[in-house]
Amino acid sequence: MEETESFRDSIATVDKQGKRNWIYAQKPSGKYYNARSILSYLYFIVFFVGPFIKINGRPLFLLNVVEGKFILFGAIFWPQDFFIFGLAMVAFILFIVLFTMAFGRLFCGWACPQTVFMEMLFRKIEYWIEGNAAAQKLLNKAPWNTEKIRKKTIKHVLFYVLSFLIANTFLAYIIGIDSLMHIIKGPVSVHAGGLATMLIFSGIFYGVFTFFREQVCTVICPYGRLQGVLLDRDSLVVAYDYERGEPRGHFKKQEEHSGGDCIDCLQCVKVCPTGIDIRNGTQLECVNCTACIDACNFMMEKTGRPLHLIRYASENGIANKQPLHFSTRYKVYSLLLITILSAISWMLISRQPVSGAVMRTAGMLYQERGMDSITNLYRIKLVNKTTGNILVSLKLEDTPGSINLLGQPVIHVKAEDQGEGTFFVVLPRKNIKDRKTILHIALYTGNKKTGSIKTTFLGPVK
Ligand code: SF4
Ligand code: SF4
């Protein structure tokens, strides 16, 4: 059998000597590109405006890993809500598995910030300044004349400014827009560390979008690497219909066509931002950007053939003409996902506005108070998840006895902050039956019970 030229056993962007093959992707045009462009405009609006939106004075999203403070849709989460986060992470990973099994790398092509910023912002600016793929190639080969210096300067300045904006917006999602503005407006001497971080992040983004580009998807991104184990023959991917396209052959006018529909025009390869030929099947580098669908549809239309020789399809759909269906694996994962999401929803709904932890004072057992009472000394830490200051009082539940807060009648916990206190639990000696008694301490704000904490009370050995 004749060996096909397009077969490869190496990554498309690296040559046999290990040097980078720079990809000059031709500008795509077509239905899918237009749809992705519209979506990207919405994406940019949401991304850049997001940090400025506040609900009840709180940001819409805040992922402050440094302080362990997280805000989602205006609801604040602390490390004490770690359990919810753990479950959310499991649900998120399951969601990725499920989603990828069903829809392949749909996320990469339509929603991944790397693809959206690269293809819909930086690449578009590059086309605008340097022209289409062939013009860019010529410009790079040309000597450094005035025209080249002008174009390259404009491009790199614009790329750095955009990288600066993107990096700072990401930073705003981490430290909050108010802290970011504080760094920007404050004197350099006070915020030197913050400014240095901003410039370093901007430099990294500039390097990624200007030089590293598709290598992020093909070499670094772990999600891309997972595709091999997550995709199956029923997964929906951007695929070439080889049943219809082969045997491929050059299109000749007036010719009575007898082969497949692929006219070997290579337009699908020329527009590919990762430099691959989708006709070789699903490949690691394919980010499902749909540029090859548009390119091929254009050629099919021009040559009077049915569209969608390259389209969203599953391997089973192409090889066996099977309609898309849910496999057993898919159903089991879906059930798991629904269960976990329900558990998370329940935990979110039943989440108390105040939570905390009680610890018995280290090194102390129990103290006798008079002839008829035993006391234990505790320390309590409370977290206020609301936007208002609250006063918390403590009461014993289901056990006769009392609580004496030291130095204050109630614990004052500021909005979105933490408060603490020290207190004695006093129990009648006659009620202590075991060395350890389980206690439930109720938290009250006014007359309203807002939570309960379980702890143990140590008594004398009988
Ligand atoms: S093969 Fe097609 S969908 Fe995949 S990255 Fe290349 S152009 Fe995009
Ligand atoms: S664009 Fe379509 S017709 Fe042209 S080479 Fe690619 S698959 Fe074949």
XYZ file of N, CA, C and O in Angstrom, residues 185-319:
540
model
N -3.234 52.817 42.468
C -3.270 54.248 42.811
C -2.267 54.628 43.898
O -1.848 55.777 43.974
N -1.902 53.667 44.732
C -1.026 53.973 45.863
C 0.405 54.273 45.433
O 0.792 53.996 44.292
N 1.206 54.817 46.345
C 2.600 55.124 46.009
C 3.393 53.836 45.735
O 3.185 52.823 46.395
N 4.264 53.906 44.757
C 5.046 52.734 44.339
C 5.828 52.154 45.511
O 5.921 50.938 45.674
N 6.361 53.041 46.372
C 7.199 52.556 47.479
C 6.416 51.637 48.414
O 6.957 50.695 48.975
N 5.097 51.900 48.562
C 4.271 51.102 49.472
C 3.862 49.778 48.823
O 3.774 48.746 49.475
N 3.588 49.821 47.506
C 3.063 48.633 46.823
C 4.068 48.039 45.835
O 3.667 47.512 44.799
N 5.333 48.140 46.141
C 6.355 47.670 45.192
C 6.165 46.186 44.867
O 6.235 45.783 43.700
N 5.877 45.380 45.902
C 5.674 43.934 45.691
C 4.491 43.669 44.781
O 4.570 42.862 43.850
N 3.366 44.368 45.061
C 2.149 44.191 44.256
C 2.378 44.586 42.809
O 1.965 43.883 41.880
N 3.062 45.726 42.608
C 3.338 46.190 41.242
C 4.247 45.214 40.506
O 4.038 44.921 39.323
N 5.245 44.697 41.224
C 6.161 43.730 40.597
C 5.382 42.491 40.165
O 5.574 41.983 39.046
N 4.442 42.025 41.023
C 3.616 40.860 40.673
C 2.807 41.139 39.410
O 2.712 40.307 38.497
N 2.211 42.349 39.349
C 1.409 42.707 38.175
C 2.246 42.685 36.903
O 1.811 42.180 35.856
N 3.462 43.231 36.983
C 4.313 43.290 35.789
C 4.793 41.900 35.388
O 4.846 41.569 34.200
N 5.106 41.071 36.380
C 5.560 39.707 36.058
C 4.432 38.925 35.385
O 4.628 38.295 34.345
N 3.217 39.015 35.963
C 2.077 38.310 35.363
C 1.802 38.817 33.951
O 1.523 38.045 33.042
N 1.875 40.141 33.764
C 1.643 40.716 32.429
C 2.676 40.163 31.458
O 2.355 39.828 30.311
N 3.932 40.068 31.913
C 5.006 39.544 31.062
C 4.754 38.097 30.683
O 4.982 37.700 29.526
N 4.238 37.318 31.633
C 3.950 35.904 31.332
C 2.839 35.815 30.278
O 2.949 35.079 29.298
N 1.778 36.593 30.466
C 0.679 36.567 29.489
C 1.165 37.030 28.116
O 0.813 36.438 27.093
N 1.991 38.064 28.103
C 2.539 38.572 26.832
C 3.352 37.471 26.138
O 3.201 37.223 24.939
N 4.184 36.778 26.905
C 5.001 35.699 26.347
C 4.140 34.576 25.797
O 4.407 34.048 24.714
N 3.071 34.250 26.528
C 2.191 33.155 26.092
C 1.498 33.507 24.777
O 1.510 32.736 23.820
N 0.886 34.707 24.721
C 0.095 35.046 23.536
C 0.948 35.502 22.354
O 0.507 35.471 21.210
N 2.161 35.928 22.622
C 2.993 36.408 21.519
C 3.883 35.302 20.967
O 4.047 35.185 19.752
N 4.459 34.487 21.845
C 5.440 33.502 21.379
C 5.013 32.046 21.608
O 5.168 31.209 20.738
N 4.502 31.765 22.793
C 4.267 30.366 23.139
C 3.010 29.817 22.458
O 2.965 28.663 22.052
N 1.984 30.573 22.396
C 0.753 30.318 21.661
C 0.177 28.903 21.795
O -0.081 28.427 22.876
N 0.052 28.185 20.646
C -0.602 26.867 20.654
C 0.149 25.831 21.483
O -0.411 24.787 21.831
N 1.423 26.145 21.828
C 2.203 25.195 22.636
C 1.558 24.971 24.012
O 1.717 23.911 24.605
N 0.827 25.991 24.494
C 0.128 25.840 25.776
C -0.839 24.653 25.688
O -0.903 23.816 26.587
N -1.566 24.580 24.555
C -2.566 23.511 24.392
C -1.904 22.167 24.109
O -2.378 21.131 24.552
N -0.835 22.183 23.339
C -0.268 20.912 22.877
C 0.800 20.345 23.813
O 1.039 19.149 23.817
N 1.444 21.208 24.594
C 2.559 20.727 25.427
C 2.248 20.815 26.920
O 2.591 19.925 27.688
N 1.575 21.896 27.345
C 1.410 22.128 28.790
C 0.055 21.661 29.338
O 0.003 20.984 30.354
N -1.021 22.006 28.643
C -2.364 21.823 29.219
C -2.653 20.362 29.597
O -2.671 19.486 28.737
N -2.913 20.102 30.891
C -3.197 18.708 31.300
C -4.529 18.213 30.759
O -4.696 17.019 30.507
N -5.462 19.135 30.556
C -6.777 18.732 30.033
C -6.642 18.132 28.623
O -7.264 17.131 28.296
N -5.781 18.767 27.828
C -5.543 18.256 26.474
C -4.980 16.844 26.518
O -5.357 15.975 25.737
N -4.085 16.610 27.481
C -3.445 15.290 27.612
C -4.450 14.226 28.041
O -4.249 13.048 27.800
N -5.504 14.664 28.750
C -6.488 13.689 29.251
C -7.396 13.138 28.145
O -8.057 12.134 28.344
N -7.409 13.830 27.023
C -8.362 13.461 25.970
C -8.256 11.987 25.580
O -9.237 11.306 25.373
N -7.000 11.507 25.510
C -6.762 10.140 25.064
C -7.512 9.107 25.896
O -7.971 8.093 25.367
N -7.641 9.377 27.211
C -8.329 8.398 28.048
C -9.811 8.704 28.216
O -10.585 7.838 28.619
N -10.210 9.933 27.930
C -11.608 10.287 28.159
C -12.497 10.100 26.927
O -13.683 9.821 27.052
N -11.915 10.259 25.772
C -12.737 10.152 24.564
C -13.009 8.691 24.236
O -12.164 7.827 24.446
N -14.215 8.427 23.736
C -14.471 7.096 23.202
C -15.113 7.241 21.823
O -15.218 8.343 21.301
N -15.546 6.138 21.269
C -16.044 6.176 19.879
C -17.373 6.920 19.758
O -17.834 7.206 18.664
N -18.009 7.228 20.919
C -19.278 7.954 20.862
C -19.110 9.448 21.162
O -20.084 10.194 21.156
N -17.878 9.858 21.499
C -17.662 11.278 21.832
C -17.821 12.155 20.592
O -17.400 11.788 19.494
N -18.411 13.320 20.839
C -18.616 14.273 19.746
C -17.354 15.105 19.571
O -16.940 15.793 20.499
N -16.738 15.037 18.404
C -15.509 15.806 18.156
C -15.571 16.428 16.758
O -16.427 16.064 15.963
N -14.654 17.347 16.501
C -14.534 17.849 15.127
C -13.854 16.735 14.328
O -12.734 16.335 14.646
N -14.564 16.213 13.344
C -14.041 15.025 12.657
C -14.232 15.125 11.146
O -15.174 15.752 10.658
N -13.311 14.509 10.449
C -13.368 14.430 8.983
C -14.124 13.150 8.623
O -13.793 12.070 9.146
N -15.114 13.245 7.780
C -15.889 12.070 7.376
C -15.115 11.331 6.279
O -15.294 11.589 5.088
N -14.239 10.421 6.708
C -13.377 9.714 5.739
C -14.196 8.774 4.852
O -13.813 8.451 3.734
N -15.361 8.333 5.353
C -16.212 7.458 4.532
C -16.677 8.213 3.287
O -16.761 7.652 2.206
N -16.956 9.480 3.502
C -17.438 10.298 2.382
C -16.280 10.929 1.612
O -16.343 11.097 0.408
N -15.205 11.274 2.333
C -14.130 12.050 1.710
C -13.140 11.232 0.903
O -12.555 11.727 -0.070
N -12.926 9.964 1.272
C -11.885 9.160 0.622
C -12.459 8.332 -0.542
O -13.618 7.919 -0.478
N -11.687 7.984 -1.546
C -10.313 8.451 -1.754
C -10.309 9.902 -2.199
O -11.094 10.307 -3.033
N -9.408 10.664 -1.591
C -9.323 12.077 -1.911
C -8.627 12.274 -3.256
O -7.873 11.404 -3.705
N -8.878 13.372 -3.888
C -8.222 13.633 -5.177
C -8.466 15.055 -5.589
O -9.440 15.683 -5.161
N -7.565 15.591 -6.431
C -7.703 16.989 -6.833
C -8.938 17.186 -7.691
O -9.269 16.355 -8.523
N -9.574 18.305 -7.466
C -10.783 18.614 -8.211
C -10.418 19.173 -9.584
O -9.572 20.040 -9.705
N -11.062 18.600 -10.620
C -10.844 19.156 -11.952
C -12.203 19.535 -12.522
O -13.159 18.761 -12.418
N -12.264 20.702 -13.126
C -13.527 21.144 -13.720
C -13.938 20.189 -14.833
O -13.095 19.607 -15.498
N -15.215 20.048 -15.039
C -15.805 19.196 -16.076
C -15.560 17.711 -15.795
O -16.079 16.858 -16.492
N -14.787 17.423 -14.784
C -14.458 16.009 -14.582
C -15.669 15.271 -14.006
O -16.365 15.786 -13.153
N -15.904 14.108 -14.475
C -16.941 13.258 -13.875
C -16.318 12.663 -12.630
O -15.437 11.819 -12.707
N -16.743 13.161 -11.481
C -16.041 12.788 -10.269
C -16.417 11.381 -9.808
O -17.574 11.053 -9.686
N -15.403 10.567 -9.546
C -15.706 9.189 -9.158
C -15.175 8.861 -7.766
O -15.591 7.892 -7.161
N -14.228 9.659 -7.226
C -13.628 9.368 -5.910
C -14.452 9.934 -4.778
O -15.659 10.142 -4.893
N -13.780 10.205 -3.618
C -14.462 10.789 -2.468
C -14.642 12.281 -2.656
O -14.212 12.850 -3.660
N -15.263 12.912 -1.630
C -15.562 14.339 -1.752
C -14.388 15.245 -1.408
O -14.421 16.435 -1.711
N -13.352 14.711 -0.769
C -12.215 15.571 -0.418
C -11.388 15.864 -1.668
O -10.925 14.940 -2.337
N -11.209 17.167 -1.932
C -10.469 17.531 -3.143
C -9.010 17.844 -2.820
O -8.283 18.396 -3.640
N -8.575 17.489 -1.636
C -7.181 17.619 -1.220
C -6.652 19.047 -1.398
O -5.484 19.246 -1.755
N -7.513 20.024 -1.098
C -7.124 21.418 -1.294
C -6.281 21.948 -0.127
O -5.706 23.026 -0.206
N -6.252 21.214 0.955
C -5.468 21.543 2.159
C -5.921 22.822 2.872
O -5.206 23.338 3.725
N -7.102 23.317 2.520
C -7.588 24.531 3.203
C -7.809 24.268 4.694
O -7.586 25.135 5.533
N -8.238 23.036 5.022
C -8.474 22.699 6.438
C -7.163 22.735 7.226
O -7.157 23.061 8.411
N -6.065 22.405 6.571
C -4.756 22.407 7.241
C -4.262 23.843 7.375
O -3.723 24.232 8.416
N -4.478 24.640 6.324
C -3.952 26.017 6.326
C -4.565 26.891 7.415
O -3.927 27.818 7.901
N -5.831 26.613 7.768
C -6.462 27.467 8.789
C -6.222 26.960 10.205
O -6.529 27.648 11.184
N -5.661 25.755 10.323
C -5.558 25.136 11.656
C -4.527 25.863 12.530
O -3.350 25.922 12.190
N -4.950 26.382 13.682
C -3.999 27.123 14.542
C -2.980 26.219 15.224
O -2.016 26.713 15.804
N -3.208 24.905 15.196
C -2.212 24.016 15.798
C -1.451 23.234 14.727
O -0.667 22.334 15.044
N -1.719 23.550 13.465
C -0.913 23.019 12.361
C -1.143 21.559 12.018
O -0.257 20.910 11.448
N -2.326 21.020 12.342
C -2.535 19.595 12.033
C -3.486 19.400 10.853
O -4.148 20.329 10.410
N -3.524 18.169 10.374
C -4.419 17.778 9.299
C -5.495 16.892 9.922
O -5.226 15.752 10.305
N -6.698 17.436 10.044
C -7.783 16.719 10.731
C -8.134 15.426 9.989
O -8.756 14.524 10.553
N -7.700 15.311 8.741
C -8.023 14.088 7.981
C -7.251 12.880 8.509
O -7.548 11.750 8.154
N -6.260 13.137 9.391
C -5.549 12.016 10.023
C -6.283 11.488 11.245
O -5.758 10.643 11.973
N -7.482 12.013 11.514
C -8.259 11.546 12.663
C -8.102 12.469 13.858
O -7.392 13.478 13.795
N -8.765 12.123 14.962
C -8.691 12.934 16.187
C -7.270 12.925 16.711
O -6.667 11.868 16.847
N -6.742 14.117 16.971
C -5.347 14.211 17.421
C -5.231 15.073 18.672
O -6.060 15.943 18.915
N -4.175 14.796 19.421
C -3.909 15.507 20.674
C -3.978 17.025 20.500
O -4.505 17.746 21.347
N -3.453 17.525 19.369
C -3.351 18.979 19.199
C -4.671 19.658 18.855
O -4.780 20.879 18.959
N -5.654 18.896 18.424
C -6.898 19.524 17.957
C -7.662 20.133 19.117
O -8.076 19.436 20.038
N -7.849 21.451 19.079
C -8.580 22.126 20.150
C -10.049 22.355 19.771
O -10.754 23.116 20.427
N -10.480 21.680 18.745
C -11.881 21.762 18.303
C -12.320 23.209 18.042
O -13.403 23.623 18.462
N -11.455 23.958 17.374
C -11.766 25.373 17.167
C -12.746 25.593 16.011
O -13.216 26.702 15.818
N -12.992 24.567 15.224
C -13.957 24.568 14.105
C -13.495 25.336 12.870
O -14.252 25.457 11.909
N -12.260 25.867 12.883
C -11.792 26.634 11.716
C -11.786 25.739 10.473
O -12.122 26.188 9.363
N -11.414 24.457 10.644
C -11.358 23.558 9.477
C -12.759 23.244 8.948
O -12.932 22.981 7.753
N -13.771 23.289 9.830
C -15.149 23.041 9.351
C -15.532 24.160 8.381
O -16.021 23.919 7.274
N -15.275 25.402 8.808
C -15.606 26.554 7.961
C -14.842 26.494 6.643
O -15.412 26.725 5.570
N -13.533 26.171 6.736
C -12.709 26.152 5.515
C -13.206 25.095 4.538
O -13.311 25.333 3.325
N -13.531 23.923 5.064
C -13.972 22.839 4.182
C -15.361 23.121 3.610
O -15.619 22.881 2.441
N -16.237 23.664 4.459
C -17.577 24.009 3.960
C -17.495 24.989 2.792
O -18.247 24.900 1.820
N -16.565 25.936 2.915
C -16.379 26.922 1.839
C -16.005 26.207 0.527
O -16.549 26.500 -0.535
N -15.064 25.256 0.652
C -14.617 24.531 -0.539
C -15.725 23.634 -1.101
O -15.886 23.511 -2.323
N -16.485 23.021 -0.230
C -17.585 22.150 -0.674
C -18.628 22.969 -1.443
O -19.144 22.551 -2.471
N -18.886 24.157 -0.911
C -19.869 25.024 -1.555
C -19.377 25.443 -2.935
O -20.117 25.424 -3.912
N -18.066 25.798 -2.992
C -17.474 26.255 -4.257
C -17.497 25.160 -5.314
O -17.597 25.425 -6.507
N -17.340 23.911 -4.872
C -17.265 22.804 -5.836
C -18.599 22.081 -5.983
O -18.668 21.007 -6.579
N -19.646 22.649 -5.373
C -20.981 22.101 -5.548
C -21.200 20.753 -4.879
O -21.953 19.921 -5.378
N -20.532 20.523 -3.759
C -20.730 19.260 -3.017
C -21.466 19.533 -1.709
O -21.488 20.671 -1.235
N -22.025 18.475 -1.118
C -22.711 18.690 0.165
C -21.739 19.214 1.216
O -20.568 18.835 1.225
N -22.240 20.081 2.094
C -21.388 20.645 3.148
C -21.094 19.588 4.218
O -21.564 18.464 4.138
N -20.307 19.990 5.204
C -20.030 19.199 6.414
C -19.260 17.911 6.172
O -19.534 16.891 6.802
N -18.294 17.982 5.266
C -17.371 16.851 5.132
C -16.532 16.781 6.423
O -16.197 15.707 6.898
N -16.203 17.966 6.950
C -15.650 18.027 8.302
C -16.762 18.621 9.163
O -17.374 19.621 8.787
N -17.046 17.975 10.272
C -18.172 18.440 11.107
C -18.026 17.902 12.518
O -17.104 17.141 12.807
N -18.938 18.309 13.393
C -19.015 17.689 14.719
C -19.660 16.313 14.523
O -20.789 16.209 14.047
N -18.937 15.272 14.880
C -19.469 13.911 14.722
C -18.706 12.974 15.638
O -17.617 13.290 16.119
N -19.267 11.805 15.882
C -18.546 10.784 16.670
C -17.949 9.773 15.694
O -18.395 9.664 14.541
N -16.976 9.017 16.180
C -16.348 7.997 15.334
C -17.399 6.972 14.907
O -17.454 6.563 13.744
N -18.258 6.585 15.850
C -19.322 5.639 15.506
C -20.299 6.237 14.500
O -20.847 5.525 13.666
N -20.515 7.538 14.628
C -21.418 8.216 13.702
C -20.884 8.160 12.276
O -21.636 7.983 11.312
N -19.559 8.309 12.134
C -18.962 8.315 10.797
C -18.788 6.876 10.266
O -19.203 6.559 9.157
N -18.200 6.009 11.100
C -17.885 4.661 10.619
C -19.133 3.790 10.474
O -19.290 3.075 9.491
